[in-house]
């Protein structure tokens, strides 16, 4: 079976040197988790909240081991990660957050409350709420953009970075700039 390294790769923010087999754990996790019912996941999930400078950020947590934080894309919420959570919970403490404005997380008024610096601070708040100093961070789609920004702003809190369905942030910025104004 062929796997494109661009699909998901280890991004060791401390040394920035090595690729890892960690992304390849996601594929078997998906296969294993597909046999687990949604109700079984719901029965095992613990719902928690992190305080991010006065904004309540909801996340669902299960498993034990090193912390792995999942950030959903648009227009999803934590539940979109249920299969990955079920498949990885025997090796990791998995925490899938609802980004601010989504599902059970607080929805502050005003566009300024959704600045990328605040979205990345929300991820840091979840890691701290779990009593950890760092985590493997996984992002999909818009959550991938948050994850890239988190790794840049908080390299000391990022053990590894896995991005799906989003190019590197510099490539994305280049492409958006070449397209002109978006509506």
Coordinates of C-alpha atoms in Angstrom, one line a residue, residues 45-46 59-70 84-97 126-127 130-132 134-138:
X45 CA -15.8 9.8 26.3
X46 CA -15.3 12.2 29.2
X59 CA -13.2 18.9 24.6
X60 CA -14.0 15.2 24.6
X61 CA -11.3 12.9 26.1
X62 CA -10.6 9.2 26.4
X63 CA -7.7 6.8 26.7
X64 CA -4.4 6.9 28.5
X65 CA -0.8 7.6 27.5
X66 CA 0.8 10.7 25.9
X67 CA -1.6 13.4 25.0
X68 CA -2.8 13.8 21.4
X69 CA -5.1 16.8 20.6
X70 CA -7.4 16.8 17.6
X84 CA -9.5 8.1 15.4
X85 CA -10.1 8.5 19.1
X86 CA -11.4 5.0 19.5
X87 CA -8.5 3.5 17.6
X88 CA -5.8 5.4 19.4
X89 CA -7.2 5.5 23.0
X90 CA -5.2 2.4 24.0
X91 CA -1.9 4.2 23.2
X92 CA -2.8 7.9 23.8
X93 CA -4.9 10.2 25.9
X94 CA -6.9 11.6 23.0
X95 CA -8.7 14.9 23.4
X96 CA -10.8 16.3 20.5
X97 CA -11.8 19.9 21.1
X126 CA -6.7 22.2 26.5
X127 CA -3.1 20.9 26.9
X130 CA -4.9 18.1 31.0
X131 CA -1.9 18.9 33.2
X132 CA 0.5 18.4 30.3
X134 CA 3.1 19.4 25.3
X135 CA 1.1 17.1 23.0
X136 CA 0.9 15.5 19.6
X137 CA -1.3 18.0 17.6
X138 CA -3.6 16.7 14.8

